[in-house]
CSV table of C-alpha atoms in Angstrom, one decimal:
chain,number,residue,atom,x,y,z
Z,1,UNK,CA,-56.5,-76.8,228.4
Z,2,UNK,CA,-55.8,-73.2,227.3
Z,3,UNK,CA,-56.1,-70.6,230.1
Z,4,UNK,CA,-58.6,-67.8,229.6
Z,5,UNK,CA,-57.2,-64.4,228.7
Z,6,UNK,CA,-57.5,-62.0,231.7
Z,7,UNK,CA,-57.9,-59.1,229.3
Z,8,UNK,CA,-61.2,-60.6,228.2
Z,9,UNK,CA,-62.5,-60.1,231.8
Z,10,UNK,CA,-61.7,-56.4,232.0
Z,11,UNK,CA,-64.2,-53.7,231.2
Z,12,UNK,CA,-63.0,-51.5,228.4
Z,13,UNK,CA,-64.1,-49.4,225.3
Z,14,UNK,CA,-64.0,-51.2,222.0
Z,15,UNK,CA,-61.5,-48.7,220.5
Z,16,UNK,CA,-59.7,-45.4,221.3
Z,17,UNK,CA,-62.2,-43.4,219.2
Z,18,UNK,CA,-65.2,-44.7,221.3
Z,19,UNK,CA,-63.3,-43.9,224.5
Z,20,UNK,CA,-62.4,-40.4,223.4
Z,21,UNK,CA,-66.1,-39.8,222.4
Z,22,UNK,CA,-67.2,-40.9,225.8
Z,23,UNK,CA,-64.7,-38.9,227.7
Z,24,UNK,CA,-65.7,-35.8,225.8
Z,25,UNK,CA,-69.4,-36.3,226.8
Z,26,UNK,CA,-68.5,-37.2,230.3
Z,27,UNK,CA,-66.2,-34.2,230.9
Z,28,UNK,CA,-68.8,-31.9,229.4
Z,29,UNK,CA,-71.5,-33.3,231.7
Z,30,UNK,CA,-69.1,-32.9,234.7
Z,31,UNK,CA,-68.6,-29.2,233.9
Z,32,UNK,CA,-72.3,-28.6,233.4
Z,33,UNK,CA,-73.8,-30.7,236.3
Z,34,UNK,CA,-71.3,-30.3,239.1
Z,35,UNK,CA,-72.1,-26.8,240.1
Z,36,UNK,CA,-70.6,-26.9,243.6
Z,37,UNK,CA,-66.8,-27.1,244.1
Z,38,UNK,CA,-65.3,-30.5,243.9
Z,39,UNK,CA,-61.9,-32.1,244.2
Z,40,UNK,CA,-60.9,-34.7,241.7
Z,41,UNK,CA,-58.9,-37.7,243.0
Z,42,UNK,CA,-57.5,-40.8,241.3
Z,43,UNK,CA,-56.9,-43.7,243.6
Z,44,UNK,CA,-54.7,-46.7,242.6
Z,45,UNK,CA,-56.0,-50.2,243.6
Z,46,UNK,CA,-54.9,-53.6,242.4
Z,47,UNK,CA,-58.1,-53.7,240.3
Z,48,UNK,CA,-57.3,-50.4,238.5
Z,49,UNK,CA,-57.5,-46.7,238.9
Z,50,UNK,CA,-60.6,-45.3,240.6
Z,51,UNK,CA,-61.9,-41.8,239.9
Z,52,UNK,CA,-63.3,-40.1,243.0
Z,53,UNK,CA,-64.8,-36.7,243.5
Z,54,UNK,CA,-64.8,-35.1,247.0
Z,55,UNK,CA,-67.5,-32.6,247.8
Z,56,UNK,CA,-68.7,-30.6,250.8
Z,57,UNK,CA,-66.9,-28.6,253.4
Z,58,UNK,CA,-67.8,-30.6,256.5
Z,59,UNK,CA,-65.2,-31.9,259.0
Z,60,UNK,CA,-63.1,-34.4,257.0
Z,61,UNK,CA,-62.3,-36.3,260.2
Z,62,UNK,CA,-65.9,-37.4,260.5
Z,63,UNK,CA,-67.1,-40.5,258.6
Z,64,UNK,CA,-68.0,-39.3,255.1
Z,65,UNK,CA,-70.8,-40.4,252.8
Z,66,UNK,CA,-69.6,-42.6,249.9
Z,67,UNK,CA,-72.0,-42.9,246.9
Z,68,UNK,CA,-71.9,-45.9,244.6
Z,69,UNK,CA,-73.8,-45.8,241.3
Z,70,UNK,CA,-75.8,-48.6,239.6
Z,71,UNK,CA,-74.7,-50.7,236.7
Z,72,UNK,CA,-73.6,-48.8,233.6
Z,73,UNK,CA,-73.6,-45.6,235.7
Z,74,UNK,CA,-71.0,-43.4,237.3
Z,75,UNK,CA,-70.6,-40.6,239.8
Z,76,UNK,CA,-72.6,-38.2,237.7
Z,77,UNK,CA,-75.9,-39.9,238.7
Z,78,UNK,CA,-75.6,-38.3,242.1
Z,79,UNK,CA,-75.3,-34.7,240.9
Z,80,UNK,CA,-78.7,-33.7,242.3
Z,81,UNK,CA,-78.0,-35.3,245.7
Z,82,UNK,CA,-74.6,-33.9,246.4
Z,83,UNK,CA,-75.6,-30.2,247.2
Z,84,UNK,CA,-77.8,-31.3,250.1
Z,85,UNK,CA,-75.5,-34.0,251.4
Z,86,UNK,CA,-72.5,-31.7,251.2
Z,87,UNK,CA,-74.1,-29.2,253.6
Z,88,UNK,CA,-73.6,-31.6,256.6
Z,89,UNK,CA,-71.1,-34.2,255.4
Z,90,UNK,CA,-68.0,-34.8,253.3
Z,91,UNK,CA,-69.2,-36.7,250.3
Z,92,UNK,CA,-67.3,-38.9,247.9
Z,93,UNK,CA,-68.8,-39.9,244.6
Z,94,UNK,CA,-67.1,-42.9,242.8
Z,95,UNK,CA,-66.8,-44.1,239.3
Z,96,UNK,CA,-66.9,-47.9,239.9
Z,97,UNK,CA,-64.0,-49.7,238.3
Z,98,UNK,CA,-65.4,-51.8,235.4
Z,99,UNK,CA,-68.3,-49.3,234.7
Z,100,UNK,CA,-68.2,-46.6,232.0
Z,101,UNK,CA,-66.6,-43.6,233.7
Z,102,UNK,CA,-63.2,-42.1,234.3
Z,103,UNK,CA,-62.0,-45.2,236.3
Z,104,UNK,CA,-59.8,-47.6,234.4
Z,105,UNK,CA,-59.9,-51.4,235.2
Z,106,UNK,CA,-56.6,-53.3,235.2
Z,107,UNK,CA,-57.6,-56.7,236.7
Z,108,UNK,CA,-60.7,-58.8,236.7
Z,109,UNK,CA,-63.4,-58.4,239.4
Z,110,UNK,CA,-64.9,-61.9,239.6
Z,111,UNK,CA,-67.3,-61.8,242.5
Z,112,UNK,CA,-68.7,-59.8,245.4
Z,113,UNK,CA,-65.5,-60.3,247.5
Z,114,UNK,CA,-63.4,-58.8,244.7
Z,115,UNK,CA,-65.9,-55.9,244.5
Z,116,UNK,CA,-65.6,-55.4,248.3
Z,117,UNK,CA,-61.8,-55.5,248.1
Z,118,UNK,CA,-61.7,-52.9,245.4
Z,119,UNK,CA,-63.9,-50.6,247.5
Z,120,UNK,CA,-61.8,-51.1,250.6
Z,121,UNK,CA,-58.6,-50.3,248.8
Z,122,UNK,CA,-60.2,-47.2,247.3
Z,123,UNK,CA,-61.3,-46.0,250.8
Z,124,UNK,CA,-57.8,-46.8,252.2
Z,125,UNK,CA,-56.3,-44.7,249.4
Z,126,UNK,CA,-58.6,-41.8,250.4
Z,127,UNK,CA,-57.6,-42.3,254.1
Z,128,UNK,CA,-61.2,-43.1,255.0
Z,129,UNK,CA,-61.3,-45.6,257.8
Z,130,UNK,CA,-65.1,-45.6,258.3
Z,131,UNK,CA,-67.8,-44.5,255.9
Z,132,UNK,CA,-71.5,-44.2,255.4
Z,133,UNK,CA,-72.0,-46.3,252.3
Z,134,UNK,CA,-74.8,-45.5,249.9
Z,135,UNK,CA,-75.4,-47.9,247.0
Z,136,UNK,CA,-78.0,-47.8,244.2
Z,137,UNK,CA,-79.0,-51.0,242.4
Z,138,UNK,CA,-75.7,-52.8,241.6
Z,139,UNK,CA,-73.9,-50.3,243.8
Z,140,UNK,CA,-76.1,-51.5,246.7
Z,141,UNK,CA,-74.9,-55.1,246.1
Z,142,UNK,CA,-71.3,-54.0,246.2
Z,143,UNK,CA,-72.0,-52.0,249.4
Z,144,UNK,CA,-73.5,-55.0,251.1
Z,145,UNK,CA,-70.4,-57.1,250.3
Z,146,UNK,CA,-68.2,-54.4,251.7
Z,147,UNK,CA,-70.3,-54.3,254.9
Z,148,UNK,CA,-70.0,-58.0,255.3
Z,149,UNK,CA,-66.2,-58.2,254.7
Z,150,UNK,CA,-65.4,-55.0,256.6
Z,151,UNK,CA,-68.0,-54.4,259.3
Z,152,UNK,CA,-65.8,-52.0,261.4
Z,153,UNK,CA,-65.3,-49.8,258.4
Z,154,UNK,CA,-69.1,-49.4,257.6
Z,155,UNK,CA,-70.7,-46.7,259.8
Z,156,UNK,CA,-74.1,-47.1,258.1
Z,157,UNK,CA,-75.5,-48.7,255.0
Z,158,UNK,CA,-78.1,-47.1,252.8
Z,159,UNK,CA,-79.4,-49.3,250.0
Z,160,UNK,CA,-81.6,-47.8,247.3
Z,161,UNK,CA,-83.6,-50.4,245.4
Z,162,UNK,CA,-80.5,-52.7,245.6
Z,163,UNK,CA,-79.7,-55.7,243.5
Z,164,UNK,CA,-79.0,-59.0,245.2
Z,165,UNK,CA,-81.9,-59.3,247.6
Z,166,UNK,CA,-84.1,-61.3,245.2
Z,167,UNK,CA,-83.9,-62.8,241.7
Z,168,UNK,CA,-84.6,-60.0,239.1
Z,169,UNK,CA,-87.9,-60.3,237.5
Z,170,UNK,CA,-88.5,-60.8,233.7
Z,171,UNK,CA,-90.3,-57.4,233.9
Z,172,UNK,CA,-87.0,-55.8,234.9
Z,173,UNK,CA,-85.2,-56.8,231.8
Z,174,UNK,CA,-88.1,-55.7,229.7
Z,175,UNK,CA,-88.2,-52.4,231.5
Z,176,UNK,CA,-84.4,-51.9,230.9
Z,177,UNK,CA,-84.9,-52.6,227.2
Z,178,UNK,CA,-87.8,-50.2,226.9
Z,179,UNK,CA,-85.9,-47.5,228.8
Z,180,UNK,CA,-82.9,-48.0,226.5
Z,181,UNK,CA,-85.1,-47.6,223.4
Z,182,UNK,CA,-86.8,-44.5,224.9
Z,183,UNK,CA,-83.5,-42.9,225.6
Z,184,UNK,CA,-82.9,-42.7,221.9
Z,185,UNK,CA,-86.1,-40.8,221.1
Z,186,UNK,CA,-86.7,-37.0,220.8
Z,187,UNK,CA,-87.2,-35.1,224.1
Z,188,UNK,CA,-91.0,-34.8,223.9
Z,189,UNK,CA,-91.3,-38.5,223.5
Z,190,UNK,CA,-88.8,-39.2,226.3
Z,191,UNK,CA,-90.8,-37.1,228.7
Z,192,UNK,CA,-93.9,-39.1,228.0
Z,193,UNK,CA,-92.0,-42.4,228.3
Z,194,UNK,CA,-90.5,-41.2,231.6
Z,195,UNK,CA,-93.9,-41.0,233.1
Z,196,UNK,CA,-95.1,-44.3,231.7
Z,197,UNK,CA,-91.9,-46.2,232.6
Z,198,UNK,CA,-91.3,-44.4,235.9
Z,199,UNK,CA,-87.7,-43.5,235.0
Z,200,UNK,CA,-86.7,-39.9,235.7
Z,201,UNK,CA,-83.4,-40.6,234.0
Z,202,UNK,CA,-85.1,-40.2,230.7
Z,203,UNK,CA,-85.5,-36.5,231.5
Z,204,UNK,CA,-81.8,-36.0,232.2
Z,205,UNK,CA,-80.4,-34.8,228.8
Z,206,UNK,CA,-76.8,-34.6,229.9
Z,207,UNK,CA,-76.8,-38.0,231.6
Z,208,UNK,CA,-78.5,-39.6,228.5
Z,209,UNK,CA,-75.8,-38.0,226.3
Z,210,UNK,CA,-73.2,-39.7,228.4
Z,211,UNK,CA,-75.1,-43.0,228.4
Z,212,UNK,CA,-75.4,-43.0,224.7
Z,213,UNK,CA,-71.7,-42.4,224.3
Z,214,UNK,CA,-71.0,-45.5,226.5
Z,215,UNK,CA,-72.7,-48.0,224.1
Z,216,UNK,CA,-69.2,-49.1,222.9
Z,217,UNK,CA,-68.2,-50.0,226.5
Z,218,UNK,CA,-67.7,-53.7,227.1
Z,219,UNK,CA,-68.8,-54.4,230.7
Z,220,UNK,CA,-67.2,-57.4,232.4
Z,221,UNK,CA,-68.4,-57.2,236.1
Z,222,UNK,CA,-70.0,-60.2,237.8
Z,223,UNK,CA,-73.8,-60.4,238.0
Z,224,UNK,CA,-75.4,-59.4,241.3
Z,225,UNK,CA,-76.1,-62.9,242.6
Z,226,UNK,CA,-78.8,-63.1,245.3
Z,227,UNK,CA,-77.2,-62.9,248.7
Z,228,UNK,CA,-77.8,-65.9,251.0
Z,229,UNK,CA,-79.6,-65.7,254.3
Z,230,UNK,CA,-76.3,-66.1,256.2
Z,231,UNK,CA,-74.8,-63.3,254.2
Z,232,UNK,CA,-77.6,-60.9,255.1
Z,233,UNK,CA,-77.4,-62.0,258.8
Z,234,UNK,CA,-73.8,-60.9,258.7
Z,235,UNK,CA,-74.7,-57.3,257.9
Z,236,UNK,CA,-74.3,-55.6,261.3
Z,237,UNK,CA,-74.2,-52.0,260.3
Z,238,UNK,CA,-77.4,-49.9,260.8
Z,239,UNK,CA,-79.1,-50.2,257.5
Z,240,UNK,CA,-81.7,-48.1,255.6
Z,241,UNK,CA,-83.4,-49.8,252.8
Z,242,UNK,CA,-85.3,-47.6,250.3
Z,243,UNK,CA,-87.5,-49.5,247.8
Z,244,UNK,CA,-89.5,-48.2,244.9
Z,245,UNK,CA,-93.2,-49.1,245.2
Z,246,UNK,CA,-93.4,-50.0,241.5
Z,247,UNK,CA,-89.9,-51.4,241.2
Z,248,UNK,CA,-89.6,-53.9,238.3
Z,249,UNK,CA,-86.4,-55.4,239.8
Z,250,UNK,CA,-88.1,-57.3,242.6
Z,251,UNK,CA,-91.3,-57.4,244.7
Z,252,UNK,CA,-90.6,-54.7,247.3
Z,253,UNK,CA,-92.9,-56.1,249.9
Z,254,UNK,CA,-91.2,-59.5,249.7
Z,255,UNK,CA,-87.8,-57.9,249.8
Z,256,UNK,CA,-88.8,-55.8,252.9
Z,257,UNK,CA,-90.0,-58.9,254.7
Z,258,UNK,CA,-86.8,-60.9,253.9
Z,259,UNK,CA,-84.5,-58.1,255.0
Z,260,UNK,CA,-86.4,-57.4,258.2
Z,261,UNK,CA,-86.2,-61.1,259.1
Z,262,UNK,CA,-82.5,-61.3,258.4
Z,263,UNK,CA,-80.6,-58.0,258.8
Z,264,UNK,CA,-80.3,-57.3,262.5
Z,265,UNK,CA,-80.6,-53.5,262.4
Z,266,UNK,CA,-82.6,-52.4,259.3
Z,267,UNK,CA,-85.2,-49.8,258.6
Z,268,UNK,CA,-87.2,-50.1,255.4
Z,269,UNK,CA,-89.2,-47.6,253.4
Z,270,UNK,CA,-91.3,-48.4,250.3
Z,271,UNK,CA,-91.5,-45.1,248.6
Z,272,UNK,CA,-94.9,-44.5,247.0
Z,273,UNK,CA,-95.2,-43.6,243.3
Z,274,UNK,CA,-91.6,-44.6,242.5
Z,275,UNK,CA,-89.8,-47.4,240.7
Z,276,UNK,CA,-86.3,-48.7,240.4
Z,277,UNK,CA,-85.1,-45.3,239.3
Z,278,UNK,CA,-86.1,-44.0,242.7
Z,279,UNK,CA,-83.0,-41.7,243.3
Z,280,UNK,CA,-83.6,-40.0,239.9
Z,281,UNK,CA,-87.3,-39.6,240.5
Z,282,UNK,CA,-87.1,-38.3,244.0
Z,283,UNK,CA,-83.6,-36.9,244.5
Z,284,UNK,CA,-84.4,-34.4,247.2
Z,285,UNK,CA,-86.3,-36.9,249.3
Z,286,UNK,CA,-83.6,-39.5,248.8
Z,287,UNK,CA,-80.8,-37.1,249.8
Z,288,UNK,CA,-82.7,-36.1,252.9
Z,289,UNK,CA,-83.1,-39.7,254.0
Z,290,UNK,CA,-79.4,-40.4,253.4
Z,291,UNK,CA,-78.3,-37.3,255.3
Z,292,UNK,CA,-80.6,-37.9,258.2
Z,293,UNK,CA,-79.8,-41.6,258.5
Z,294,UNK,CA,-76.0,-40.9,258.4
Z,295,UNK,CA,-76.5,-38.2,261.1
Z,296,UNK,CA,-77.9,-40.8,263.5
Z,297,UNK,CA,-74.4,-42.5,263.9
């Protein structure tokens, strides 16, 4: 039987022209959105090169905050959060390997264990022995796997409407499709759609420009399978779970009940008037929660 081609399991742009177009939009957004000083780092792992940005002027010997984006996202999604977080902490924003960003995937990531290994190698390359991990959506799923496999390296865990705690609803995929269509419309229509769909990203012109330029990116990361009860019991780090009241990804009340029954040290907040795009809808509130929670350890 013929072996599958590893190249077919690696995220990539369809052609050099599409990649160049994306990089131009991405770099322009970096220059426009990252107002505060940042240091650009490229960390080599066995899964590929990881683009990392270091922000803030806090004591670098303390455990930093590490921000992981959702699926099809990158470090830019956190541009509104970094100014507040950087006042008290060193902050690292990552382009996940296998997502459209400045990271370059070289080897397949086949499951959550591989995702955790990639993150651990990235942190090792940054000389970060212990971190406050923050993950949104798919990034939350990766952060949980890291916390399970490397508990001593996880100071705290902040999960923002994360994937992997329940099966995604059919409404979620319909919502994603509707948001994708709305992102192609003129600004005045997008603003109206943002209110209806509960997705503040539709008001982010620069981020939408980057997102539209990523349509030629072929994503090959594993789906965020639902974590088992035993896996959630293995999460020992203090955990903050922020859920959108109107999230289409899952039923927030059921997710809260499940995590409170399984994760030993968890605090859960269902944020009124928000959905799955919670960090884009309430960036200041989200950043304040992250900063305060990290400051408790």
